[in-house]
């Protein structure tokens, strides 16, 4: 029962830690530029296949659509939705663009030569998608040449939003390509048309200087009534609500296992991680095993030969490994062993092989490509573990029970590898907390330098273009692995040290 309570307490603490990490990740994501998203949809907005509102709905899922101002339209009484206030987010700079054309004379009347430009800018500003609870109103702007009447430039449609399933890739995604520029991320929604018609701008020259009222005509109806337009800047509480709303929307989707859609790879973040995690896991697993097989025996040997030739040699080599930057050692290996000697391939995970190549041939080819990356990871990792093992072994060798074992006449090998070795491992268990994220999270710098299509390189490429959904999902994935690794590390103390009672 005590053990169960301890495990539950640790799990609850882990959940609290993950909650705090999610807040940090979300806060950092909001600070990232969203130019990549806006630029990706710019052509779609210009050709009318998407509206800015559609893009904002996608960005809202990740809390990236900060309101600047609101533009609303309320249909008149001839509409089935009379009195319903439909609102869309807009920018104060857009209104300033419209206002720039509102040049007036000394009587406050707009100059006639500015009227066509002003009408067009105003109509473009009005166009877009407006939201109400469970409803959406679309205003469509179409330019008509050689027409003095601009009463047909805005048409409207009112839909009920039946279901919102989230972002999806609108087009066929090529798994062999990192980027699919012809594929857009859109919202998977079910809309049902309820009403349509047209809005006409009231042609009052004086009123054109301010926000205009619109006249609305329903399809199949001859009645014309006014629809009220309204503009207001977003308040502090509107912006605060947008930040909190975006966070909890993303958090609830995360709790359902939905990490979002990658804007760069046009696939669900979870799918991209799983698809590219295999090669990273293989490299990290082999490197971790070699790291422990090399570092622990050398650390113990250095401790038993303290201040001897072996100890000094191991210390120097470990310090060199700790001090070398990853990118420098990787570039050095490529220059010497790949370019200079030609022993290993320069980059990639597999070379060009014939279609008829056997599985064994392909496996050998992959292993040959992985020799340099794994060597870099091992060399950079064994230094710290070696010094850690040496320090722990020296501490254990000075313990009273080790002196007692030696006094009994036991051989030095038995004393070191039977009595001291197990207690030396106890502090090393803490390092298990970092094994899970290192196994599944990828080696970002190493994979990038060697152009290995692992999850580390995929994450780096997404970071470069500010693929916010992937970055948020990937970091939460690493955070979960770290917390789980820490929890397992705490529980394993009881296995290696009987003196530790996890129930107390």
PDB file of C-alpha atoms in Angstrom, residues 67-72 85 87-92 95 125 211 229-239:
ATOM      1  CA  UNK A  67      -6.840  39.889 -31.963  1.00  0.00           C
ATOM      2  CA  UNK A  68      -6.001  43.428 -32.948  1.00  0.00           C
ATOM      3  CA  UNK A  69      -9.476  44.738 -33.682  1.00  0.00           C
ATOM      4  CA  UNK A  70     -12.947  43.425 -34.459  1.00  0.00           C
ATOM      5  CA  UNK A  71     -15.318  44.099 -37.321  1.00  0.00           C
ATOM      6  CA  UNK A  72     -18.889  42.920 -36.852  1.00  0.00           C
ATOM      7  CA  UNK A  85     -23.839  39.609 -34.203  1.00  0.00           C
ATOM      8  CA  UNK A  87     -17.690  39.074 -35.750  1.00  0.00           C
ATOM      9  CA  UNK A  88     -14.333  38.706 -37.437  1.00  0.00           C
ATOM     10  CA  UNK A  89     -10.845  39.682 -36.351  1.00  0.00           C
ATOM     11  CA  UNK A  90      -9.196  42.415 -38.353  1.00  0.00           C
ATOM     12  CA  UNK A  91      -6.132  44.618 -38.088  1.00  0.00           C
ATOM     13  CA  UNK A  92      -6.024  48.248 -37.147  1.00  0.00           C
ATOM     14  CA  UNK A  95      -8.614  50.187 -41.268  1.00  0.00           C
ATOM     15  CA  UNK A 125     -12.033  45.136 -45.818  1.00  0.00           C
ATOM     16  CA  UNK A 211     -18.128  52.815 -41.087  1.00  0.00           C
ATOM     17  CA  UNK A 229     -21.492  47.365 -39.284  1.00  0.00           C
ATOM     18  CA  UNK A 230     -19.305  48.040 -36.249  1.00  0.00           C
ATOM     19  CA  UNK A 231     -15.556  48.342 -35.656  1.00  0.00           C
ATOM     20  CA  UNK A 232     -13.761  48.337 -32.327  1.00  0.00           C
ATOM     21  CA  UNK A 233     -10.145  47.780 -31.230  1.00  0.00           C
ATOM     22  CA  UNK A 234      -9.420  44.727 -29.103  1.00  0.00           C
ATOM     23  CA  UNK A 235      -9.184  45.411 -25.380  1.00  0.00           C
ATOM     24  CA  UNK A 236      -6.649  44.037 -22.919  1.00  0.00           C
ATOM     25  CA  UNK A 237      -9.160  41.428 -21.763  1.00  0.00           C
ATOM     26  CA  UNK A 238      -9.832  40.362 -25.356  1.00  0.00           C
ATOM     27  CA  UNK A 239      -6.140  39.709 -25.848  1.00  0.00           C
TER      28      UNK A 239
END
